[in-house]
PDB file of C-alpha atoms in Angstrom:
ATOM      1  CA  UNK X 602      -7.078  -5.627 -27.910  1.00 57.00           C
ATOM      2  CA  UNK X 603      -5.400  -8.856 -27.125  1.00 46.00           C
ATOM      3  CA  UNK X 604      -2.111  -9.078 -28.652  1.00 48.00           C
ATOM      4  CA  UNK X 605      -1.173 -12.699 -27.618  1.00 46.00           C
ATOM      5  CA  UNK X 606      -0.930 -14.661 -24.555  1.00 44.00           C
ATOM      6  CA  UNK X 607       2.578 -14.769 -23.208  1.00 46.00           C
ATOM      7  CA  UNK X 608       1.965 -17.178 -20.259  1.00 46.00           C
ATOM      8  CA  UNK X 609       3.658 -16.647 -16.934  1.00 45.00           C
ATOM      9  CA  UNK X 610       7.197 -17.478 -18.217  1.00 46.00           C
ATOM     10  CA  UNK X 611      10.208 -16.292 -16.039  1.00 50.00           C
ATOM     11  CA  UNK X 612      12.200 -13.278 -17.870  1.00 59.00           C
ATOM     12  CA  UNK X 613       9.274 -12.035 -19.700  1.00 73.00           C
ATOM     13  CA  UNK X 614       8.029  -9.547 -16.862  1.00 89.00           C
ATOM     14  CA  UNK X 615       5.005  -7.625 -17.426  1.00 96.00           C
ATOM     15  CA  UNK X 616       3.597  -4.344 -16.081  1.00 97.00           C
ATOM     16  CA  UNK X 617      -0.198  -4.260 -15.483  1.00 98.00           C
ATOM     17  CA  UNK X 618      -1.844  -0.924 -15.720  1.00 98.00           C
ATOM     18  CA  UNK X 619      -5.434  -0.609 -14.312  1.00 97.00           C
ATOM     19  CA  UNK X 620      -7.900   2.177 -14.368  1.00 95.00           C
ATOM     20  CA  UNK X 621     -10.311   1.115 -11.539  1.00 95.00           C
ATOM     21  CA  UNK X 622     -14.058   1.592 -11.809  1.00 92.00           C
ATOM     22  CA  UNK X 623     -17.004  -0.195 -10.634  1.00 93.00           C
ATOM     23  CA  UNK X 624     -18.652  -0.421 -13.878  1.00 94.00           C
ATOM     24  CA  UNK X 625     -15.780  -0.558 -16.169  1.00 95.00           C
ATOM     25  CA  UNK X 626     -12.267  -1.182 -15.179  1.00 97.00           C
ATOM     26  CA  UNK X 627      -9.644  -0.904 -17.865  1.00 97.00           C
ATOM     27  CA  UNK X 628      -6.526  -2.925 -18.249  1.00 98.00           C
ATOM     28  CA  UNK X 629      -3.481  -3.208 -20.252  1.00 98.00           C
ATOM     29  CA  UNK X 630      -0.375  -5.356 -20.010  1.00 98.00           C
ATOM     30  CA  UNK X 631       2.865  -4.028 -21.295  1.00 97.00           C
ATOM     31  CA  UNK X 632       6.343  -5.703 -21.458  1.00 95.00           C
ATOM     32  CA  UNK X 633       8.639  -4.432 -18.861  1.00 91.00           C
ATOM     33  CA  UNK X 634      11.708  -4.838 -21.324  1.00 89.00           C
ATOM     34  CA  UNK X 635      10.363  -4.271 -24.718  1.00 91.00           C
ATOM     35  CA  UNK X 636       7.368  -1.819 -23.784  1.00 91.00           C
ATOM     36  CA  UNK X 637       5.250  -3.916 -26.114  1.00 94.00           C
ATOM     37  CA  UNK X 638       1.438  -4.177 -25.615  1.00 97.00           C
ATOM     38  CA  UNK X 639       0.537  -7.368 -24.804  1.00 97.00           C
ATOM     39  CA  UNK X 640      -3.100  -7.306 -23.683  1.00 97.00           C
ATOM     40  CA  UNK X 641      -5.778  -4.782 -23.089  1.00 98.00           C
ATOM     41  CA  UNK X 642      -9.374  -4.410 -22.423  1.00 98.00           C
ATOM     42  CA  UNK X 643     -12.023  -3.886 -19.931  1.00 98.00           C
ATOM     43  CA  UNK X 644     -13.620  -5.909 -17.001  1.00 98.00           C
ATOM     44  CA  UNK X 645     -17.174  -5.235 -16.444  1.00 97.00           C
ATOM     45  CA  UNK X 646     -19.378  -5.692 -13.576  1.00 97.00           C
ATOM     46  CA  UNK X 647     -23.051  -6.454 -13.719  1.00 97.00           C
ATOM     47  CA  UNK X 648     -24.679  -3.023 -13.170  1.00 95.00           C
ATOM     48  CA  UNK X 649     -27.649  -4.243 -11.357  1.00 96.00           C
ATOM     49  CA  UNK X 650     -26.081  -6.801  -9.263  1.00 97.00           C
ATOM     50  CA  UNK X 651     -25.377  -6.251  -5.492  1.00 97.00           C
ATOM     51  CA  UNK X 652     -22.079  -4.402  -4.705  1.00 96.00           C
ATOM     52  CA  UNK X 653     -20.423  -7.516  -3.361  1.00 97.00           C
ATOM     53  CA  UNK X 654     -21.344  -9.539  -6.376  1.00 98.00           C
ATOM     54  CA  UNK X 655     -19.863  -6.708  -8.581  1.00 97.00           C
ATOM     55  CA  UNK X 656     -16.688  -6.522  -6.611  1.00 97.00           C
ATOM     56  CA  UNK X 657     -16.192 -10.261  -6.948  1.00 98.00           C
ATOM     57  CA  UNK X 658     -16.609  -9.803 -10.788  1.00 98.00           C
ATOM     58  CA  UNK X 659     -13.805  -7.108 -10.764  1.00 98.00           C
ATOM     59  CA  UNK X 660     -11.645  -9.349  -8.766  1.00 97.00           C
ATOM     60  CA  UNK X 661     -12.146 -12.253 -10.788  1.00 98.00           C
ATOM     61  CA  UNK X 662     -11.346 -10.485 -13.930  1.00 98.00           C
ATOM     62  CA  UNK X 663      -8.102  -9.135 -12.552  1.00 98.00           C
ATOM     63  CA  UNK X 664      -7.399 -12.833 -11.453  1.00 98.00           C
ATOM     64  CA  UNK X 665      -7.890 -13.922 -14.905  1.00 98.00           C
ATOM     65  CA  UNK X 666      -5.502 -11.382 -16.311  1.00 98.00           C
ATOM     66  CA  UNK X 667      -2.873 -12.102 -13.558  1.00 97.00           C
ATOM     67  CA  UNK X 668      -3.119 -15.902 -14.368  1.00 97.00           C
ATOM     68  CA  UNK X 669      -2.428 -15.184 -17.895  1.00 96.00           C
ATOM     69  CA  UNK X 670       0.619 -12.980 -17.781  1.00 96.00           C
ATOM     70  CA  UNK X 671       3.829 -12.710 -15.758  1.00 93.00           C
ATOM     71  CA  UNK X 672       3.067  -9.410 -14.143  1.00 96.00           C
ATOM     72  CA  UNK X 673       5.752  -8.010 -11.619  1.00 95.00           C
ATOM     73  CA  UNK X 674       4.195  -4.683 -11.185  1.00 96.00           C
ATOM     74  CA  UNK X 675       0.614  -3.232 -11.058  1.00 97.00           C
ATOM     75  CA  UNK X 676       0.165   0.522 -11.850  1.00 97.00           C
ATOM     76  CA  UNK X 677      -2.991   1.732 -10.393  1.00 96.00           C
ATOM     77  CA  UNK X 678      -4.406   5.251 -10.260  1.00 88.00           C
ATOM     78  CA  UNK X 679      -4.549   6.931  -6.849  1.00 86.00           C
ATOM     79  CA  UNK X 680      -7.826   7.606  -5.446  1.00 78.00           C
ATOM     80  CA  UNK X 681      -9.218  11.136  -5.907  1.00 71.00           C
ATOM     81  CA  UNK X 682     -12.296  13.009  -4.786  1.00 62.00           C
ATOM     82  CA  UNK X 683     -14.147  15.683  -6.596  1.00 63.00           C
ATOM     83  CA  UNK X 684     -16.178  17.878  -4.212  1.00 65.00           C
ATOM     84  CA  UNK X 685     -19.304  17.492  -6.510  1.00 71.00           C
ATOM     85  CA  UNK X 686     -18.945  13.772  -6.735  1.00 71.00           C
ATOM     86  CA  UNK X 687     -17.730  12.103  -3.499  1.00 78.00           C
ATOM     87  CA  UNK X 688     -19.534   9.025  -4.249  1.00 80.00           C
ATOM     88  CA  UNK X 689     -17.496   8.180  -7.353  1.00 79.00           C
ATOM     89  CA  UNK X 690     -14.404   8.158  -5.267  1.00 81.00           C
ATOM     90  CA  UNK X 691     -15.965   5.979  -2.779  1.00 85.00           C
ATOM     91  CA  UNK X 692     -17.110   3.480  -5.381  1.00 85.00           C
ATOM     92  CA  UNK X 693     -13.678   3.458  -7.128  1.00 87.00           C
ATOM     93  CA  UNK X 694     -12.137   2.937  -3.806  1.00 90.00           C
ATOM     94  CA  UNK X 695     -14.096  -0.370  -3.380  1.00 93.00           C
ATOM     95  CA  UNK X 696     -12.935  -1.436  -6.980  1.00 95.00           C
ATOM     96  CA  UNK X 697      -9.218  -0.541  -6.258  1.00 95.00           C
ATOM     97  CA  UNK X 698      -9.526  -2.375  -2.877  1.00 96.00           C
ATOM     98  CA  UNK X 699     -10.222  -5.837  -4.742  1.00 97.00           C
ATOM     99  CA  UNK X 700      -7.567  -4.973  -7.394  1.00 98.00           C
ATOM    100  CA  UNK X 701      -4.930  -4.374  -4.584  1.00 97.00           C
ATOM    101  CA  UNK X 702      -6.086  -7.537  -2.640  1.00 97.00           C
ATOM    102  CA  UNK X 703      -5.617  -9.615  -6.018  1.00 98.00           C
ATOM    103  CA  UNK X 704      -2.051  -8.100  -6.321  1.00 97.00           C
ATOM    104  CA  UNK X 705      -1.021  -8.707  -2.813  1.00 97.00           C
ATOM    105  CA  UNK X 706      -2.221 -12.296  -2.896  1.00 97.00           C
ATOM    106  CA  UNK X 707       0.447 -12.854  -5.605  1.00 97.00           C
ATOM    107  CA  UNK X 708       2.808 -10.883  -3.987  1.00 97.00           C
ATOM    108  CA  UNK X 709       2.985  -8.219  -6.785  1.00 97.00           C
ATOM    109  CA  UNK X 710       4.483  -4.862  -6.231  1.00 95.00           C
ATOM    110  CA  UNK X 711       1.873  -2.063  -6.534  1.00 96.00           C
ATOM    111  CA  UNK X 712       2.698   1.420  -7.704  1.00 95.00           C
ATOM    112  CA  UNK X 713      -0.060   4.135  -6.981  1.00 94.00           C
ATOM    113  CA  UNK X 714       0.276   7.169  -9.160  1.00 94.00           C
ATOM    114  CA  UNK X 715      -1.897  10.220  -9.628  1.00 93.00           C
ATOM    115  CA  UNK X 716      -3.857  10.348 -13.096  1.00 91.00           C
ATOM    116  CA  UNK X 717      -2.275  13.788 -13.426  1.00 94.00           C
ATOM    117  CA  UNK X 718       1.154  12.335 -12.989  1.00 95.00           C
ATOM    118  CA  UNK X 719       0.432   9.666 -15.575  1.00 95.00           C
ATOM    119  CA  UNK X 720      -1.048  12.147 -18.163  1.00 95.00           C
ATOM    120  CA  UNK X 721       2.073  14.525 -17.666  1.00 94.00           C
ATOM    121  CA  UNK X 722       4.404  11.787 -18.274  1.00 92.00           C
ATOM    122  CA  UNK X 723       2.573  10.563 -21.445  1.00 93.00           C
ATOM    123  CA  UNK X 724       1.601  14.018 -22.743  1.00 94.00           C
ATOM    124  CA  UNK X 725       3.420  16.617 -21.145  1.00 93.00           C
ATOM    125  CA  UNK X 726       0.112  17.982 -19.789  1.00 94.00           C
ATOM    126  CA  UNK X 727      -1.207  16.680 -16.412  1.00 93.00           C
ATOM    127  CA  UNK X 728      -4.588  17.720 -17.372  1.00 94.00           C
ATOM    128  CA  UNK X 729      -4.732  16.178 -20.887  1.00 95.00           C
ATOM    129  CA  UNK X 730      -8.219  15.244 -22.069  1.00 93.00           C
ATOM    130  CA  UNK X 731      -9.252  11.685 -22.678  1.00 91.00           C
ATOM    131  CA  UNK X 732      -9.035  12.363 -26.345  1.00 94.00           C
ATOM    132  CA  UNK X 733      -5.264  13.676 -25.773  1.00 95.00           C
ATOM    133  CA  UNK X 734      -4.521  10.643 -23.904  1.00 95.00           C
ATOM    134  CA  UNK X 735      -6.039   8.492 -26.411  1.00 95.00           C
ATOM    135  CA  UNK X 736      -4.057  10.061 -29.252  1.00 95.00           C
ATOM    136  CA  UNK X 737      -0.719   9.806 -27.195  1.00 96.00           C
ATOM    137  CA  UNK X 738      -1.468   6.154 -26.634  1.00 96.00           C
ATOM    138  CA  UNK X 739      -2.182   5.560 -30.430  1.00 96.00           C
ATOM    139  CA  UNK X 740       1.280   7.154 -31.270  1.00 95.00           C
ATOM    140  CA  UNK X 741       3.060   5.268 -28.331  1.00 94.00           C
ATOM    141  CA  UNK X 742       1.927   1.691 -29.325  1.00 95.00           C
ATOM    142  CA  UNK X 743       1.453   2.452 -33.070  1.00 95.00           C
ATOM    143  CA  UNK X 744      -2.208   1.774 -32.947  1.00 95.00           C
ATOM    144  CA  UNK X 745      -4.424   2.620 -35.929  1.00 96.00           C
ATOM    145  CA  UNK X 746      -7.528   3.334 -33.936  1.00 95.00           C
ATOM    146  CA  UNK X 747      -8.027   4.889 -30.547  1.00 94.00           C
ATOM    147  CA  UNK X 748      -8.593   2.393 -27.673  1.00 94.00           C
ATOM    148  CA  UNK X 749     -12.061   2.353 -26.602  1.00 93.00           C
ATOM    149  CA  UNK X 750     -13.569   2.966 -23.920  1.00 95.00           C
ATOM    150  CA  UNK X 751     -11.075   5.509 -22.681  1.00 93.00           C
ATOM    151  CA  UNK X 752     -10.658   3.443 -19.613  1.00 95.00           C
ATOM    152  CA  UNK X 753      -8.614   1.197 -21.859  1.00 97.00           C
ATOM    153  CA  UNK X 754      -6.303   4.156 -22.988  1.00 96.00           C
ATOM    154  CA  UNK X 755      -5.996   5.257 -19.177  1.00 95.00           C
ATOM    155  CA  UNK X 756      -4.888   1.596 -18.265  1.00 97.00           C
ATOM    156  CA  UNK X 757      -2.430   1.634 -21.142  1.00 98.00           C
ATOM    157  CA  UNK X 758      -0.933   5.101 -20.014  1.00 97.00           C
ATOM    158  CA  UNK X 759      -0.668   3.673 -16.518  1.00 97.00           C
ATOM    159  CA  UNK X 760       1.274   0.547 -17.595  1.00 97.00           C
ATOM    160  CA  UNK X 761       3.470   2.670 -20.030  1.00 95.00           C
ATOM    161  CA  UNK X 762       4.160   4.984 -17.018  1.00 96.00           C
ATOM    162  CA  UNK X 763       5.450   2.070 -15.078  1.00 95.00           C
ATOM    163  CA  UNK X 764       7.637   0.753 -17.756  1.00 94.00           C
ATOM    164  CA  UNK X 765       8.980   4.477 -18.853  1.00 90.00           C
ATOM    165  CA  UNK X 766       9.830   5.326 -15.435  1.00 86.00           C
ATOM    166  CA  UNK X 767      11.692   1.975 -14.861  1.00 70.00           C
ATOM    167  CA  UNK X 768       9.425   1.485 -11.896  1.00 59.00           C
ATOM    168  CA  UNK X 769       9.621  -2.511 -11.884  1.00 52.00           C
ATOM    169  CA  UNK X 770      11.704  -3.186  -9.049  1.00 53.00           C
ATOM    170  CA  UNK X 771      12.206   0.447  -7.741  1.00 51.00           C
ATOM    171  CA  UNK X 772      10.687   0.522  -4.278  1.00 45.00           C
ATOM    172  CA  UNK X 773      11.087   4.117  -3.611  1.00 39.00           C
ATOM    173  CA  UNK X 774       7.657   5.125  -5.452  1.00 43.00           C
ATOM    174  CA  UNK X 775       5.609   2.371  -3.879  1.00 43.00           C
ATOM    175  CA  UNK X 776       2.898   3.255  -1.403  1.00 43.00           C
TER     176      UNK X 776
END
C-alpha cells in the first residue's frame, strides 16, 4: 500500500503505527499534520527459522521503514494476554521488544495503547471486529479496498490514533 516515499525531511513528521506479531507485523506511516497515509504493509518473519533469526527479520523491517520516513512517534499496541492463549502474548512481547528497541535507538517517542482504546477512538466501539476496523480505515483514508491482512488495518488504526489524539509531542500518554 505504498503511497510514496517522503524521505526523512524535517517538517514532514510522521506517525508509525505498528501491530506487532511474530509471523506478521503490520505497519502504517501517516502524516502527523495532514493525516495522509504515506506507507503501509507487513513485515514477515520466516516461520521455520529460529526465534532469534525471526526477531532480527522484524527489527530489520522496522529499521527499513524508519530509514525511509521521518517518524517522530511510534504507536504500538500494548501487550495483552488471553488466558486461553498465553503463548501468543509471550511471542508478541518478543516482537514488541525489537520494535521498541529500534525506536529507542533513533530516539523516537513511543505511545503504548491498548487495542480496545484504538478501536474505540476509530469506530466508537472498543470491541469492534476486524471487519469493522477495516471498514472504518477504508472510510478514514478513502480506500476503495480493505487493507489486507487485517494487521495492516490495525497498524493504520494505531497511526491514526496517534495523529487524531495529537499525541505527537505530548509526553503525558507515553509509558
